[in-house]
Tab-separated table of C-alpha atoms in Angstrom:
chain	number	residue	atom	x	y	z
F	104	UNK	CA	137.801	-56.343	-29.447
F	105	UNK	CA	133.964	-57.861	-29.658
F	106	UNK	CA	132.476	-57.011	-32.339
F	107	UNK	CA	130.012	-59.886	-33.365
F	108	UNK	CA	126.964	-59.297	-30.478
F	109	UNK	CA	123.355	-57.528	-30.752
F	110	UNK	CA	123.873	-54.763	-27.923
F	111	UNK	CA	122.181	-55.700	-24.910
F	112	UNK	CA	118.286	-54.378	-23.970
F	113	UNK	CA	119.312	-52.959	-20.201
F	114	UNK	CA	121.658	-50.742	-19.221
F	115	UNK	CA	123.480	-52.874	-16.912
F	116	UNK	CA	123.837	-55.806	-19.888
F	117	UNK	CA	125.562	-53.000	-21.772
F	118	UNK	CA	128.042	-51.673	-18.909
F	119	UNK	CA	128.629	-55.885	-18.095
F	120	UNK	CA	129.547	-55.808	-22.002
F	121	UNK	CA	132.294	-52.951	-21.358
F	122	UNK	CA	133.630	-54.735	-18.403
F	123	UNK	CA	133.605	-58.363	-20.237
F	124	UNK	CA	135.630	-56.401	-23.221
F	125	UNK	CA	138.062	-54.873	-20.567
F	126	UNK	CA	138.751	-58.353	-18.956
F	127	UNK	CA	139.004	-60.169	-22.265
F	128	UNK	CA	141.567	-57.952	-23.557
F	129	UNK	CA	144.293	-58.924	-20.993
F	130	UNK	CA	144.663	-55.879	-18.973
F	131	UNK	CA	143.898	-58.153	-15.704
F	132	UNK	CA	145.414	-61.586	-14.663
F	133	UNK	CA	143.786	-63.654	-12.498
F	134	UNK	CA	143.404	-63.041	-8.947
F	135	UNK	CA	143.737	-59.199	-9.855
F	136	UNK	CA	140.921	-56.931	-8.167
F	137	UNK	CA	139.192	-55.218	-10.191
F	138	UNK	CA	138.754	-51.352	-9.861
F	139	UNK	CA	136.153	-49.888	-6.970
F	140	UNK	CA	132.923	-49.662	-7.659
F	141	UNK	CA	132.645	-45.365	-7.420
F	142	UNK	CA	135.621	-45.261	-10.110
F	143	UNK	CA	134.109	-47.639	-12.485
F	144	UNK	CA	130.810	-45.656	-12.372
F	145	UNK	CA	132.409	-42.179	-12.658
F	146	UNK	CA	134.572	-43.660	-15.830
F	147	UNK	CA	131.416	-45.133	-17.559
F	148	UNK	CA	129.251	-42.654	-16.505
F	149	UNK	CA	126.787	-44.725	-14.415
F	150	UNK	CA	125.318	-45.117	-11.032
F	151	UNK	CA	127.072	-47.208	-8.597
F	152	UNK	CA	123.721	-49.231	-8.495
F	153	UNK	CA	124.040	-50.185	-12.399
F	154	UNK	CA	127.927	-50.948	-11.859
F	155	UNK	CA	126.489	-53.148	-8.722
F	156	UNK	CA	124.112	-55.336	-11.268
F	157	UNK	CA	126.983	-55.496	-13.994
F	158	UNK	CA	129.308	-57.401	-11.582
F	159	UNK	CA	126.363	-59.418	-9.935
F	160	UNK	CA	126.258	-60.503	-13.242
F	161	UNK	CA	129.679	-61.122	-14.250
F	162	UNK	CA	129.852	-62.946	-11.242
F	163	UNK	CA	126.820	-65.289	-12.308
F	164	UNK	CA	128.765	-66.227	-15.081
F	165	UNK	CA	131.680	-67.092	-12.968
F	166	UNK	CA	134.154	-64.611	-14.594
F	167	UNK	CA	134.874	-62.490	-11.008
F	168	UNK	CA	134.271	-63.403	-6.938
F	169	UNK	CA	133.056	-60.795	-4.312
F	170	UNK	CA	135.287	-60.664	-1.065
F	171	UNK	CA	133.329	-59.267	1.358
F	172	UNK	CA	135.078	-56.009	2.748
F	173	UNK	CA	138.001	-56.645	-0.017
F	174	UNK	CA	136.684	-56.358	-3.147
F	175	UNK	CA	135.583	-58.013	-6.826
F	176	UNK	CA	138.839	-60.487	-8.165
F	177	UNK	CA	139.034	-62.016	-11.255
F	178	UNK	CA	139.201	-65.835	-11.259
F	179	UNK	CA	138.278	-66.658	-14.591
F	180	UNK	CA	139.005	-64.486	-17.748
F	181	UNK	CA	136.892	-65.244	-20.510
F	182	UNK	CA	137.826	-67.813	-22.882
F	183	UNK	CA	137.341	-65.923	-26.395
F	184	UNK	CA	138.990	-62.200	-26.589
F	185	UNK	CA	137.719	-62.473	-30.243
F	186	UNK	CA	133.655	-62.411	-29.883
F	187	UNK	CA	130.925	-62.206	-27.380
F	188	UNK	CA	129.827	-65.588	-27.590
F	189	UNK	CA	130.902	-66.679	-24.356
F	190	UNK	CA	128.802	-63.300	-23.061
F	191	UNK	CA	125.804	-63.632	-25.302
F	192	UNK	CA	125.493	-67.601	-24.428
F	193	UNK	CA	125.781	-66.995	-20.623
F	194	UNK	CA	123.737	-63.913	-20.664
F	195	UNK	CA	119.399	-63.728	-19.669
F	196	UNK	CA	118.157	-61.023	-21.966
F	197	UNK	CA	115.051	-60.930	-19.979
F	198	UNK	CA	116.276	-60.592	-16.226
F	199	UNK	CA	115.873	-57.102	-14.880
F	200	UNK	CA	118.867	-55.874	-12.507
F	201	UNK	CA	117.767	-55.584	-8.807
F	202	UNK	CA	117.969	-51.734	-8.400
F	203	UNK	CA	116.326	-51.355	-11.790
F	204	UNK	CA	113.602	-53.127	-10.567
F	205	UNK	CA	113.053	-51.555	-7.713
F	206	UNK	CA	112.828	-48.193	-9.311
F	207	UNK	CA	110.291	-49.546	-11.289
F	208	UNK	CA	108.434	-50.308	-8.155
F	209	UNK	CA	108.524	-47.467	-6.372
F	210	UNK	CA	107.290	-45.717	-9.139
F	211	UNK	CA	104.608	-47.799	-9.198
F	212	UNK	CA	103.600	-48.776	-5.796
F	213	UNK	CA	103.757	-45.029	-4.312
F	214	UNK	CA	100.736	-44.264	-6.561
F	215	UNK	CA	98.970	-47.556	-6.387
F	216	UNK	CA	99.539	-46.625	-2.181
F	217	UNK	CA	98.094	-43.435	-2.996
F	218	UNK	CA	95.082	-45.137	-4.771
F	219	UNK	CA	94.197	-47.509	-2.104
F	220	UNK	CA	94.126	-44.774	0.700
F	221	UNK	CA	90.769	-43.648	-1.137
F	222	UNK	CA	89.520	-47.012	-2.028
F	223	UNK	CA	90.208	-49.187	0.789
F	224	UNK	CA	87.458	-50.960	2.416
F	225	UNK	CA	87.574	-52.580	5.848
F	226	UNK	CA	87.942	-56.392	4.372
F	227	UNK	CA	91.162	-54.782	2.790
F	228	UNK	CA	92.524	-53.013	5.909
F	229	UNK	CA	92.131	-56.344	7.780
F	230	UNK	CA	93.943	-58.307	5.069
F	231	UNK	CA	97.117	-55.755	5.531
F	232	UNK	CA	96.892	-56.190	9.238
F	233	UNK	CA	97.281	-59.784	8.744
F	234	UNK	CA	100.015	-59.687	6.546
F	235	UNK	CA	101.967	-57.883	9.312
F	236	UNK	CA	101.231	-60.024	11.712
F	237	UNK	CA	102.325	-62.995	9.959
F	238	UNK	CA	105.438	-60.925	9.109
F	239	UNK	CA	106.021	-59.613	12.851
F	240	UNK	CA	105.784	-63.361	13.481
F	241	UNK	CA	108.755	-64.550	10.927
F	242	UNK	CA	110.756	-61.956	11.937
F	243	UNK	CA	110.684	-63.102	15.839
F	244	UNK	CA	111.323	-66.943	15.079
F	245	UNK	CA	114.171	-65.880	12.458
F	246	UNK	CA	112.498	-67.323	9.769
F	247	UNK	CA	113.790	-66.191	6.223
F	248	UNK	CA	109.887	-66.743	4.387
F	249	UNK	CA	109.594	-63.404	2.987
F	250	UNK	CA	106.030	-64.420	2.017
F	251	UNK	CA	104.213	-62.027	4.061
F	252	UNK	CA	106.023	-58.905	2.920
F	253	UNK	CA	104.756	-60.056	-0.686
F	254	UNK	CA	101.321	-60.717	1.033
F	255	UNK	CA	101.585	-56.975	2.104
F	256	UNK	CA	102.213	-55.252	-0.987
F	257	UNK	CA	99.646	-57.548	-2.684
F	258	UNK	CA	96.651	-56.467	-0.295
F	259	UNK	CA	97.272	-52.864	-0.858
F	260	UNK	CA	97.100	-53.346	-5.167
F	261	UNK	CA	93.634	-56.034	-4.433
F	262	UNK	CA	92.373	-52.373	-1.777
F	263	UNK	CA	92.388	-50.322	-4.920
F	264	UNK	CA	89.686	-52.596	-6.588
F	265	UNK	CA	91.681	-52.449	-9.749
F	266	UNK	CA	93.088	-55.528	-11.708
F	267	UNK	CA	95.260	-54.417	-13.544
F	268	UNK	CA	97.194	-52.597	-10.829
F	269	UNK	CA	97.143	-55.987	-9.446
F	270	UNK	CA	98.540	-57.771	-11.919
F	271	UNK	CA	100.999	-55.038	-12.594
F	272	UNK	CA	102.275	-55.227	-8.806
F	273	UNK	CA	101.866	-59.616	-9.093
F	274	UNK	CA	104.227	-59.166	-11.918
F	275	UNK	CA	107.218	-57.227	-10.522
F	276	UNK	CA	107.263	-59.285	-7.875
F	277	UNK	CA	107.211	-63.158	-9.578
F	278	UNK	CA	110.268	-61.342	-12.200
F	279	UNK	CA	111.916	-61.012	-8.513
F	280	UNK	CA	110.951	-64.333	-7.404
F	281	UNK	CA	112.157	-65.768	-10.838
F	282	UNK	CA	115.340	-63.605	-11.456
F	283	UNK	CA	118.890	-65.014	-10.859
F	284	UNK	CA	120.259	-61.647	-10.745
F	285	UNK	CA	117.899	-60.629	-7.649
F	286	UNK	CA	119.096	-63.908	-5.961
F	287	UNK	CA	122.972	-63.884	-6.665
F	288	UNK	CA	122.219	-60.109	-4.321
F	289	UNK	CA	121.207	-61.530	-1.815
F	290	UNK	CA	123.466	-64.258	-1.223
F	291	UNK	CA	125.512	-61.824	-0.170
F	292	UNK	CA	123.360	-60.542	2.694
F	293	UNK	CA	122.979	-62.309	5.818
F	294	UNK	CA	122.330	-59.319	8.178
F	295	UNK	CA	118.469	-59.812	8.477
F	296	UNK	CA	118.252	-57.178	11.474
F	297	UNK	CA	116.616	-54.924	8.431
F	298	UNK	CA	113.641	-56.416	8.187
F	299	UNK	CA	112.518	-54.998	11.752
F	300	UNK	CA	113.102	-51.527	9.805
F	301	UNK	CA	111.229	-52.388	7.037
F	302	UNK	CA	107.771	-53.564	9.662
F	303	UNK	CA	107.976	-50.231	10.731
F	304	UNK	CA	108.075	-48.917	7.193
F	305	UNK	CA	104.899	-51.051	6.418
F	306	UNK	CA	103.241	-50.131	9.590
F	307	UNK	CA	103.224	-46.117	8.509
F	308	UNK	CA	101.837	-47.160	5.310
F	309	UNK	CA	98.965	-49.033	6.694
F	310	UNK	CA	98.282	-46.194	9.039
F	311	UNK	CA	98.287	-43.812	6.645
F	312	UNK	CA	95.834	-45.844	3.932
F	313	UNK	CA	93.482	-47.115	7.481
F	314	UNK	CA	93.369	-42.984	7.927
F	315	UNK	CA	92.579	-42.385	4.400
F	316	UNK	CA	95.318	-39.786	3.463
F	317	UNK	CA	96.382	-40.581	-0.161
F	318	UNK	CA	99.354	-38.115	-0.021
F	319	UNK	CA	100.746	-39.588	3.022
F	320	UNK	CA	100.797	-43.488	1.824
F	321	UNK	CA	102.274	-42.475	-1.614
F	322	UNK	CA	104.989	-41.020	0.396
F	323	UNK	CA	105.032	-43.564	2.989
F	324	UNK	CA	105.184	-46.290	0.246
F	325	UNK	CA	108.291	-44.242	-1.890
F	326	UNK	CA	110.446	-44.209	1.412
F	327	UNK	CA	109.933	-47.381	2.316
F	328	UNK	CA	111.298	-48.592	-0.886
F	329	UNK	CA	113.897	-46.249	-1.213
F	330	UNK	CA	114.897	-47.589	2.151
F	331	UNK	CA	114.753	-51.197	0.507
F	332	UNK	CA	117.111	-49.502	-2.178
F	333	UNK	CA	119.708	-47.753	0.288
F	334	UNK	CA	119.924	-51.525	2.471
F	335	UNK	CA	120.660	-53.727	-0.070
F	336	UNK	CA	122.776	-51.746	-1.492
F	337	UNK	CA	124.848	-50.957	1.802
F	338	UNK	CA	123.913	-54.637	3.054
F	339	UNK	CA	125.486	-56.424	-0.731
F	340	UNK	CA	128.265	-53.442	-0.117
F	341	UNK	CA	132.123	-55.078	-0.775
F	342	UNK	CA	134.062	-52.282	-0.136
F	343	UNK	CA	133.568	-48.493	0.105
F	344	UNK	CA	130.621	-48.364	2.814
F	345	UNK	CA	129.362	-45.092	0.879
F	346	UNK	CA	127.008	-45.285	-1.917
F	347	UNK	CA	124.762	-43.369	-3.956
F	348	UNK	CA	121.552	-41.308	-2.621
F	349	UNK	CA	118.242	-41.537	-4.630
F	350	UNK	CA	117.749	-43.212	-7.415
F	351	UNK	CA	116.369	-40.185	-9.366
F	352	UNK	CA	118.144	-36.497	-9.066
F	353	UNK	CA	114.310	-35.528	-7.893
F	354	UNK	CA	111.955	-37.030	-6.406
F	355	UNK	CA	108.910	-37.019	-8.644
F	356	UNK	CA	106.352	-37.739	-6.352
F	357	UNK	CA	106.921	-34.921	-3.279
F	358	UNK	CA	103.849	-33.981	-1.495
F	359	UNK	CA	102.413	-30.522	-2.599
């Protein structure tokens, strides 16, 4: 068994470790699937969505391959049973799984929503008007730029005249920009009919900050992002169609 590794900062680094251990210890040959998703998660004790980014990143390092509507297959067990190295050398410490991320962003960009309905001024409403234009634009010629939904979610931290919620916001998104594990996802998606859904989504949340209703844009800003959540997984799905509901048991930020 491995024995010889510092355990791993993030949740999904640590069920990825379990997984690496189970495949290094011979129980699989190549070209053997792997077990679904839902029993892996129930076994370990995990969300599906944390048992997603484990195999995303398993599959960065070339150990399994996602089938779409099949499965995940092991091509490539890893070389040393005896230690982690081959883990620890292949692993980023720093990148932040996709679904972990965006719970870290709804969090934060329900209340920063919820700011900017009170401190929006009309420069700032016009900015997030043009940032769904340019997006309604990309969507109708098919193009992939997903610049303006950035643009979006960046004029709505600059309407609550606060830089550090700006910088805050600027951050999550370059560590999605930068992060292998967010791209590896979304290789695996080339239905982009969602993005029409997710227009809408901004739409209501620009209504509801242009009408000044705090409440309503923190709530409009949580859904559309749990939305985000629910497609990509469903959209990265590579077997059972069914997946997991909220990421919290509650949802901390109801309206009273």
């Amino acid at each position: 068994m491995i024995n010889t590794f510092t355990k791993p900062k993030r949740l999904y680094q640590e069920i990825g470790l379990k997984l690496y251990e189970e495949l290094s210890d011979s129980r699989y040959s190549i070209g053997d699937r792997l077990p679904p998703e839902r029993e892996v998660a129930e076994r370990l004790g995990v969300s599906r969505a944390v048992v997603r980014e484990a195999l995303i990143m398993l599959e960065l390092m070339g150990l399994v391959e996602v089938r779409k509507g099949s499965g995940i297959y092991l091509i490539k067990q890893p070389e040393d049973n005896t230690s982690a190295d081959g883990f620890e050398a292949s692993l980023d410490k720093d990148d932040v799984g996709p679904f972990e991320m965006m719970q870290a962003r709804q969090l934060l960009e329900s209340h920063v929503a919820e700011f900017a309905a009170t401190q929006a001024t009309k420069k700032d409403i016009i900015k997030m008007r043009d940032a769904l234009e340019l997006e309604k634009k990309n969507i109708e010629v098919l193009d992939n730029d997903h610049a303006a939904d950035k643009r979006f979610h960046l004029a709505i931290a600059e309407a609550t005249q606060n830089s550090v919620l700006v910088d805050l916001v600027e951050n999550l998104w370059e560590r999605r920009e930068n992060s292998p594990m967010w791209k590896q996802l979304h290789s695996h998606i080339t239905d982009q009919a969602y993005r029409k859904k997710w227009l809408i989504d901004h739409e209501n949340i620009l209504l509801a900050i242009q009408q000044k209703k705090p409440d309503i844009a923190r709530m409009a800003m949580w859904r559309h992002l749990e939305n985000v959540k629910d497609t990509l997984m469903l959209l990265s799905e590579h077997q059972d169609p069914n997946f997991d509901g909220y990421l919290f048991s509650t949802n901390p930020v109801q309206i009273s």
